[in-house]
Coordinates of C-alpha atoms in Angstrom, one line a residue:
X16 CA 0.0 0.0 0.0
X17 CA 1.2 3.2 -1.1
X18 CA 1.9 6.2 1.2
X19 CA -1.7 8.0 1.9
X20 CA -3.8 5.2 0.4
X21 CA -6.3 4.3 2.7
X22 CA -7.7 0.4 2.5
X23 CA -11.0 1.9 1.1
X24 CA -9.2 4.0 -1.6
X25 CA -7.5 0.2 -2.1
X26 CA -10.6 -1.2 -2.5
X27 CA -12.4 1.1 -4.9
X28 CA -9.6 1.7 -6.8
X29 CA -9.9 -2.2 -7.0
X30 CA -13.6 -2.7 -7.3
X31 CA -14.5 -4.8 -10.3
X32 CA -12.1 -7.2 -9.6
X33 CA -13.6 -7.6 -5.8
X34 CA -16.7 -8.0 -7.1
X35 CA -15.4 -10.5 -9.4
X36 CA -14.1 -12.2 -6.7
X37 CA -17.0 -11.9 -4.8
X38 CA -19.5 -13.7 -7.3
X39 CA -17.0 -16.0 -8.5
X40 CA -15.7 -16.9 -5.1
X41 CA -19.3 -18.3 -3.9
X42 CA -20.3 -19.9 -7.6
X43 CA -17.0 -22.2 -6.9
X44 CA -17.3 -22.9 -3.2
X45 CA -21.4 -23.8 -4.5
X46 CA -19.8 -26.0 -7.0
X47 CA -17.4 -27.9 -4.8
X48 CA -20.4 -28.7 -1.9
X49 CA -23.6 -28.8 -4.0
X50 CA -22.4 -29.9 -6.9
X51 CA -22.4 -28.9 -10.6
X52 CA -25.7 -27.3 -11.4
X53 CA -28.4 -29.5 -12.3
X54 CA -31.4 -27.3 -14.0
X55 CA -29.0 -27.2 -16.8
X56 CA -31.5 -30.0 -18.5
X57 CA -33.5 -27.1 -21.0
X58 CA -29.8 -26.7 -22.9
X59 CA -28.6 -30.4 -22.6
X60 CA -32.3 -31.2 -24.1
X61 CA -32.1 -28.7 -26.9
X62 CA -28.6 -29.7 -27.5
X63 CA -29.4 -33.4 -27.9
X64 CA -32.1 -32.6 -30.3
X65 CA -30.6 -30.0 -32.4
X66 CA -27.6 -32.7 -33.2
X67 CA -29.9 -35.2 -34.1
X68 CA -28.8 -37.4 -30.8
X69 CA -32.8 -37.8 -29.3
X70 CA -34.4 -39.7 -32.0
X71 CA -38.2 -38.8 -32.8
X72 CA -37.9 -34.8 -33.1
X73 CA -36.3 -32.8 -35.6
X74 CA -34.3 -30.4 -34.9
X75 CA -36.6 -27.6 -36.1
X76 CA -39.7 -29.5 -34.0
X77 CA -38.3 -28.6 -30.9
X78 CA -40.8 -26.1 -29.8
X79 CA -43.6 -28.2 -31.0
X80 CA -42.5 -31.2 -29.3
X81 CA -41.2 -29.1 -25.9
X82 CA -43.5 -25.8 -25.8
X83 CA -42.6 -26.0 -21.9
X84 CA -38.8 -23.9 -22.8
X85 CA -39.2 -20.7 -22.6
X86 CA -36.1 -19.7 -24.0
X87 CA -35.4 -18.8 -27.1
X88 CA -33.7 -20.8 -29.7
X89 CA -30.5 -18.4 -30.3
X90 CA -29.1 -18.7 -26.9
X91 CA -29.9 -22.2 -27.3
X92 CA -28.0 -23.0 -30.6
X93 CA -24.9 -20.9 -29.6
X94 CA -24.8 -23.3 -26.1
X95 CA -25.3 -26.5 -27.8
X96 CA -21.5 -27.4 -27.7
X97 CA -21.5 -27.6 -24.0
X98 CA -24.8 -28.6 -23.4
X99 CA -23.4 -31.9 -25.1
X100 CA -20.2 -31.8 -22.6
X101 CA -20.9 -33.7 -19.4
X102 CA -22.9 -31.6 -16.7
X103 CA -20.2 -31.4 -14.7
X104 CA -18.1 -29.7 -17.1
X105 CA -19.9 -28.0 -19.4
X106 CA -22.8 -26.7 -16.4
X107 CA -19.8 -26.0 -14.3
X108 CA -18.0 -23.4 -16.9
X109 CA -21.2 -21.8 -17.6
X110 CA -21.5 -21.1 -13.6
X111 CA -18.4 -19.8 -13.7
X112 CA -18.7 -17.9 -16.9
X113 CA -21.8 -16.8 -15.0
X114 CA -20.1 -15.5 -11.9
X115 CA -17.4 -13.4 -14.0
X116 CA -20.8 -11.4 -16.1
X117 CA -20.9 -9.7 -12.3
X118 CA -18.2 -7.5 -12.8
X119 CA -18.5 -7.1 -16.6
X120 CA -22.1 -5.6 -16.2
X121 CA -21.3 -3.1 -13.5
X122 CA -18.0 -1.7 -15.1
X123 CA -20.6 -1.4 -18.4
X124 CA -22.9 0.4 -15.7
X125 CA -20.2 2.5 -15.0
X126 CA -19.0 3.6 -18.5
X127 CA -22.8 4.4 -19.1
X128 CA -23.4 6.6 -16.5
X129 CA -22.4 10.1 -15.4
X130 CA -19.1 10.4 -13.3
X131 CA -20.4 8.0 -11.0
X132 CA -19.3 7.4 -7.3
X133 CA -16.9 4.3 -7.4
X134 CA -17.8 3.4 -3.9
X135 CA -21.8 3.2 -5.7
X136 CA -20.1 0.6 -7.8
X137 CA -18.7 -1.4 -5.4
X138 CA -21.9 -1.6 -3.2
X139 CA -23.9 -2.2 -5.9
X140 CA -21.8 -5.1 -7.0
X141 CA -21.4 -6.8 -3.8
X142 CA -25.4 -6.5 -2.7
X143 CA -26.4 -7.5 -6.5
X144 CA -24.4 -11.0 -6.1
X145 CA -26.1 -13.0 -3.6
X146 CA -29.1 -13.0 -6.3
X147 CA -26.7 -13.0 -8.7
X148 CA -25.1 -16.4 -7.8
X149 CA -28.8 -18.4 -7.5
X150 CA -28.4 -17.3 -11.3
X151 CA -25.1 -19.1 -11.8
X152 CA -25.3 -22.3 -9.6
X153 CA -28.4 -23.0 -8.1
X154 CA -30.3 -22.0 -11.4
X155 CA -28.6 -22.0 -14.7
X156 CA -29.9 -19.4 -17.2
X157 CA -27.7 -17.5 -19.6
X158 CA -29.9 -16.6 -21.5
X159 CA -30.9 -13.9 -18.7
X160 CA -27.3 -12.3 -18.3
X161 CA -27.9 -12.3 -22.2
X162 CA -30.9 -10.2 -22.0
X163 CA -28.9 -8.3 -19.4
X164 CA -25.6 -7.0 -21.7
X165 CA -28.3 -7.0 -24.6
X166 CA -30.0 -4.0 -22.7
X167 CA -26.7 -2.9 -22.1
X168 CA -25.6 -2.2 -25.6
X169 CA -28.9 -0.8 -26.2
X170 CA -27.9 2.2 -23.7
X171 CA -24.6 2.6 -25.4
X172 CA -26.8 2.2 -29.0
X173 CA -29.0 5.7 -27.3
X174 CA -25.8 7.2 -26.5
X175 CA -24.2 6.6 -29.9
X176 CA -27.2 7.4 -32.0
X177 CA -26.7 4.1 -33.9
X178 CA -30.2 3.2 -34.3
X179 CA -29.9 -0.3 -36.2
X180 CA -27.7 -1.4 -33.4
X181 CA -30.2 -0.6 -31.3
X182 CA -32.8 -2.6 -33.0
X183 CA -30.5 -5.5 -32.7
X184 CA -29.6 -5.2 -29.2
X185 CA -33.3 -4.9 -27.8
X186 CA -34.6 -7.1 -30.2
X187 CA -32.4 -10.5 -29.7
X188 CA -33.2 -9.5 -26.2
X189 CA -36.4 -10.2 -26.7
X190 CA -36.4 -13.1 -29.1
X191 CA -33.6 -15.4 -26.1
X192 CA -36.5 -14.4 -23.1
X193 CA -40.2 -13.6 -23.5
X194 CA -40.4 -10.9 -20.5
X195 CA -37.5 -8.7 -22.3
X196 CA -40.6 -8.0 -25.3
X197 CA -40.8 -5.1 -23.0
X198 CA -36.9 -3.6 -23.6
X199 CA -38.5 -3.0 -27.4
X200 CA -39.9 0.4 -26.2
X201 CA -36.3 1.4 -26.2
X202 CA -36.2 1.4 -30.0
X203 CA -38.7 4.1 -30.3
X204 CA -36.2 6.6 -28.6
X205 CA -35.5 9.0 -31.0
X206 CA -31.4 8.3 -32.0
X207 CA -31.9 9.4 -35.9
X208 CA -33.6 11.2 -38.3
X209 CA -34.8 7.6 -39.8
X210 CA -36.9 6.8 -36.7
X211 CA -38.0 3.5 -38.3
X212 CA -34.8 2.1 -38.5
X213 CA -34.4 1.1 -34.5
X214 CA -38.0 -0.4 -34.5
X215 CA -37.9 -2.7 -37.6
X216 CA -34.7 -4.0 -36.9
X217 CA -36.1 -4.8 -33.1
X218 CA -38.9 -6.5 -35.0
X219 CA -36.9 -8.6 -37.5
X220 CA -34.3 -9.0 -34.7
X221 CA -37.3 -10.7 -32.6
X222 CA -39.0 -12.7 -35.0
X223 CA -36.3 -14.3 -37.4
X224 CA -34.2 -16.5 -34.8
X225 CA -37.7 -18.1 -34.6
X226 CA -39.1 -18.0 -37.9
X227 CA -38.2 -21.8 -39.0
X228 CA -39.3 -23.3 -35.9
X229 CA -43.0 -21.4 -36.1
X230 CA -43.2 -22.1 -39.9
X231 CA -43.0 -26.0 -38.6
X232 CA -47.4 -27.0 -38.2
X233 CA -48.4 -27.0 -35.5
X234 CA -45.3 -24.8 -33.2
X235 CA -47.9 -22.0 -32.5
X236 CA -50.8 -23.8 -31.3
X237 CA -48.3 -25.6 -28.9
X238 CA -46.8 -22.2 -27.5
X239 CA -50.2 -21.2 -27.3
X240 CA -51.4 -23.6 -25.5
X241 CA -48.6 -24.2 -22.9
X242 CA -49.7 -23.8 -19.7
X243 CA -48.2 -23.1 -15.8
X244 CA -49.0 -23.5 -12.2
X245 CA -49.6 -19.9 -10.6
X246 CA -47.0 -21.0 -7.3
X247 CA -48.5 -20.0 -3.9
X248 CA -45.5 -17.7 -3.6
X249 CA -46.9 -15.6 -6.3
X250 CA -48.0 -12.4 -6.1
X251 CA -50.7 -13.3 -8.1
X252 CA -52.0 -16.1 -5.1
X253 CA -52.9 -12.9 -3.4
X254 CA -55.4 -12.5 -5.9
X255 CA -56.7 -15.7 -5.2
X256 CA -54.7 -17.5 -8.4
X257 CA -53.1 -19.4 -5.9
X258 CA -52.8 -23.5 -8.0
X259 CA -54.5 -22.5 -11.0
X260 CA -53.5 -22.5 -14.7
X261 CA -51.7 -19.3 -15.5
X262 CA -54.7 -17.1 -17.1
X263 CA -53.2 -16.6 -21.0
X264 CA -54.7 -13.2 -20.2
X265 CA -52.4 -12.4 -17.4
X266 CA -49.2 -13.3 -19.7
X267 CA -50.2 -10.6 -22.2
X268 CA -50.8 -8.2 -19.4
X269 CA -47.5 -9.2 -17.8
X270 CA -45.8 -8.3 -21.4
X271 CA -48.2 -5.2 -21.5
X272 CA -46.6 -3.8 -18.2
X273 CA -42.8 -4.8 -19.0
X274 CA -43.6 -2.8 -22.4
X275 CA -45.3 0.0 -20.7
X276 CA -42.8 0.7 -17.8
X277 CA -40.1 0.8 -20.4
X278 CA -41.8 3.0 -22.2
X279 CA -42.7 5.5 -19.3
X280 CA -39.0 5.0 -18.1
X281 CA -37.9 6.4 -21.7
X282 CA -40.3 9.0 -21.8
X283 CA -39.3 10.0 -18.6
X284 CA -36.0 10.2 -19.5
X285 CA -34.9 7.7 -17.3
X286 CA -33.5 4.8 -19.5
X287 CA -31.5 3.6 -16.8
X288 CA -34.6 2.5 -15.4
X289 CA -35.7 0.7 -18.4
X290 CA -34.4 -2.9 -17.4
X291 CA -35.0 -2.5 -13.7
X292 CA -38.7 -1.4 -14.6
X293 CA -39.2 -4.0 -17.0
X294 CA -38.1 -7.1 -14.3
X295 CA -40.2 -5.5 -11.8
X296 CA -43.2 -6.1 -13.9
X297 CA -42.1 -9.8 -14.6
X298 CA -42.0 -10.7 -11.2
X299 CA -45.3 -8.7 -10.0
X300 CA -47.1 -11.0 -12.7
X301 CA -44.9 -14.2 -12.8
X302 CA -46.7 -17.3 -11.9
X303 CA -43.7 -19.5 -11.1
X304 CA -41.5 -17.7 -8.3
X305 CA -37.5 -18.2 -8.7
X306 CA -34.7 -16.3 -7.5
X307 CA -33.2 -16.8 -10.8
X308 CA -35.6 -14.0 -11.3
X309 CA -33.9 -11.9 -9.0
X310 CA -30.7 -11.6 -11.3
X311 CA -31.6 -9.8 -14.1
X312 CA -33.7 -7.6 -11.3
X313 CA -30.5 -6.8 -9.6
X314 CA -28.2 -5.8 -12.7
X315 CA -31.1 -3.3 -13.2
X316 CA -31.0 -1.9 -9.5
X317 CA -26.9 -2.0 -10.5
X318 CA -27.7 0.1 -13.8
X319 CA -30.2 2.9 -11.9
X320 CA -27.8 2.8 -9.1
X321 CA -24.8 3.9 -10.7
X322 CA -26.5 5.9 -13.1
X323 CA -27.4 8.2 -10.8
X324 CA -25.2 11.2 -10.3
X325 CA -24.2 12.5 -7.0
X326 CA -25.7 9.1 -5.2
X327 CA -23.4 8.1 -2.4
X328 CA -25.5 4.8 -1.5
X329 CA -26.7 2.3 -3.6
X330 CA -30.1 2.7 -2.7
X331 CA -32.1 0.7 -5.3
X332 CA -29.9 -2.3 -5.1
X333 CA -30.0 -2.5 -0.9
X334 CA -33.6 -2.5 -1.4
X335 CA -33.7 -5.2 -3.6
X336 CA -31.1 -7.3 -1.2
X337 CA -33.7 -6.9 1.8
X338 CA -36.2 -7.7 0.3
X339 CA -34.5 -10.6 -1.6
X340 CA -32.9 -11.9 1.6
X341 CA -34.9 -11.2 4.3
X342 CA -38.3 -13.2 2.1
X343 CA -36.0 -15.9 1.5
X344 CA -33.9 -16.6 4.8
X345 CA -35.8 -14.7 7.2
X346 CA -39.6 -14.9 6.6
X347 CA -40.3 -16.7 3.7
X348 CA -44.1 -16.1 3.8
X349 CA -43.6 -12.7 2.8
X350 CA -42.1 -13.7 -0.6
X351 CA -45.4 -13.0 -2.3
X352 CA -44.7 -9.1 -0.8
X353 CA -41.3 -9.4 -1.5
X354 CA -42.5 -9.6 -5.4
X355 CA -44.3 -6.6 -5.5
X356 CA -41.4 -4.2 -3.9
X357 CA -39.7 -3.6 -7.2
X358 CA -42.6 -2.6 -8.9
X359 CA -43.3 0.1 -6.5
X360 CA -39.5 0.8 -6.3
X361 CA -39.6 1.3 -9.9
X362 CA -42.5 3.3 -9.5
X363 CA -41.1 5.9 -7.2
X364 CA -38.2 6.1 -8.9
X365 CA -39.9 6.8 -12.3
X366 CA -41.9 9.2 -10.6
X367 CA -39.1 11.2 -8.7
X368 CA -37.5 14.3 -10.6
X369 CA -34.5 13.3 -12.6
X370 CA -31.3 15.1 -9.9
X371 CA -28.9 17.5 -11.5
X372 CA -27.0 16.4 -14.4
X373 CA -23.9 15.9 -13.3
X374 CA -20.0 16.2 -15.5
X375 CA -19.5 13.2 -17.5
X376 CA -15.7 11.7 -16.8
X377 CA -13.4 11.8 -20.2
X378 CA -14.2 9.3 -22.6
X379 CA -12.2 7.7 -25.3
X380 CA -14.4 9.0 -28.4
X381 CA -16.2 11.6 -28.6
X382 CA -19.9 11.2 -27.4
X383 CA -22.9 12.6 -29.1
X384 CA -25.6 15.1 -27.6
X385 CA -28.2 12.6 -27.2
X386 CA -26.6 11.0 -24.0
X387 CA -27.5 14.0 -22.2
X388 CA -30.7 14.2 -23.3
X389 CA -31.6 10.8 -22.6
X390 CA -29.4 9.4 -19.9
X391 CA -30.3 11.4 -16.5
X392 CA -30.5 11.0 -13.2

């Protein structure tokens, strides 16, 4: 340690590699008491029948035969390699590969937002990786950190003005997870004079990685018709769903309020919201309760976080860790409550004036004018 350097000024100067270690450190110690994750089974099935290995289906009759994945067939495809390795090598390094997306999303976070307070970073990181970890080991789901960095680029997209990139980002979002439809009210932000460009390329971006296996008869009515038990950890058992089939009506609504809480954050002015919003409305209306869930949730309480100028304390992301933690280790039978907390966090937050823009730290290009229309506080 250098004279005058305090152990915090060590740490922050230090920070995304002690988050790293952080998220990384409990994924491994999981992995060497639990075991190799084993809800790895959705990529190992795909895999199997996309290389012809399970005998009956076709590779393009996959969604026919299991309407039940709801994951899309690009993150799918591009896992098949080691979804065919044995679970505990190929489930293990996509843990791990898991664990190290930690600190990649917050220093994105940070090169996004507005000279932000390292020490906002650092508690953001830490708090987000509990949930973070149920992501990597207990549950296994790329494809969410996928709709994570794809929101990502679509910040930098707004920033840039690079509308078709945009389009891209939001829509393969979209097209990997079914909640992230509601990220595609980020393409109608106004980056260029062609204002078409964002929001066709979103719509192509969604709807081609999917286009051979719906043009198979018979694909749609399946997706359709596929059905889930509301959980009684719900929110929705408050309502008094508690056991029955998922109402198809809710699911639209649930995509209705991920679209319009996007869409408010960017009309706001608030697109550092726009991924927190949009998770907060999956779990208010998501019949099956996991704390996978809570990942995606947290690297949006990371984003609004350290987007915010002049905050000294992570405040969105310590909510989220209460409530996370204290529903699932203290009082579990307020975990249908616990769902609802982000919504009304996102709320407030939406409906809070945006704070003082704040001086941007030097960049390596030259940014555009857009990023302080659209990116405040």
């Amino acid at each position: 340690m250098l004279p005058g350097d305090s152990l915090l000024h060590v740490l922050l100067r230090h920070r995304f590699l002690l988050i790293g270690l952080v998220a990384v450190g409990v994924v491994v110690s999981n992995l060497a008491t639990v075991g190799p994750p084993d809800d790895w089974w959705y990529y190992q099935l795909a895999g199997g029948v996309f290389t012809g290995q399970v005998e009956g289906t076709a590779p393009w009759e996959f969604y026919r035969a299991h309407p039940d994945v709801w994951i899309g067939p690009l993150p799918l495809l591009l896992l098949t390699p080691l979804s065919l390795l044995p679970n505990a090598v190929g489930g293990s390094v996509v843990a791990v590969a898991s664990g190290l997306a930690l600190p990649l999303v917050c220093r994105a976070a940070e090169r996004l937002a507005r000279a932000p307070h390292p020490l906002v970073v650092l508690g953001a990181g830490v708090l987000a990786a509990p949930a973070w970890v149920e992501l990597a080991t207990t549950f296994t789901h790329p494809e969410d950190i996928g709709v994570v960095l794809g929101s990502l680029l679509a910040l930098w997209a707004v920033q840039d003005r690079r509308p078709v990139v945009l389009g891209l980002a939001v829509g393969l979002a979209a097209s990997g997870k079914p909640w992230a439809v509601g990220l595609l009210a980020l393409s109608f932000v106004p980056v260029s004079v062609r204002r078409w460009q964002a929001p066709v390329t979103a719509l192509a971006a969604t709807a081609l990685p999917w286009a051979a296996f719906v043009a198979v008869p018979g694909t749609v009515e399946a997706l359709t018709s596929s059905t889930a038990r509301v959980f009684a950890e719900s929110p929705l058992a408050l309502a008094g769903f508690a056991g029955d089939v998922y109402p198809s009506t809710v699911r639209l609504t649930q995509f209705a309020l991920c679209f319009g809480l996007v869409a408010l954050a960017a009309r706001r002015r608030r697109i550092e919201l726009a991924l927190f919003s949009c998770v907060a409305a999956r779990l208010l209306l998501e019949p099956q309760v996991w704390d996978y869930h809570w990942a995606s949730l947290v690297a949006g309480a990371v984003l609004a976080d350290v987007g915010a100028s002049g905050r000294r304390v992570p405040w969105t992301t310590a909510t989220c860790f209460i409530a996370f933690q204290l529903s699932r280790q203290v009082l579990p039978e307020l975990i249908p409550w616990a769902q609802c907390v982000p919504v009304v966090t996102a709320l407030v937050l939406l409906a809070l004036p945006a704070a003082r823009r704040g001086p941007r730290p030097s960049l390596p290009r030259q940014r555009t004018g857009v990023q302080d229309e659209l990116i405040s506080e």
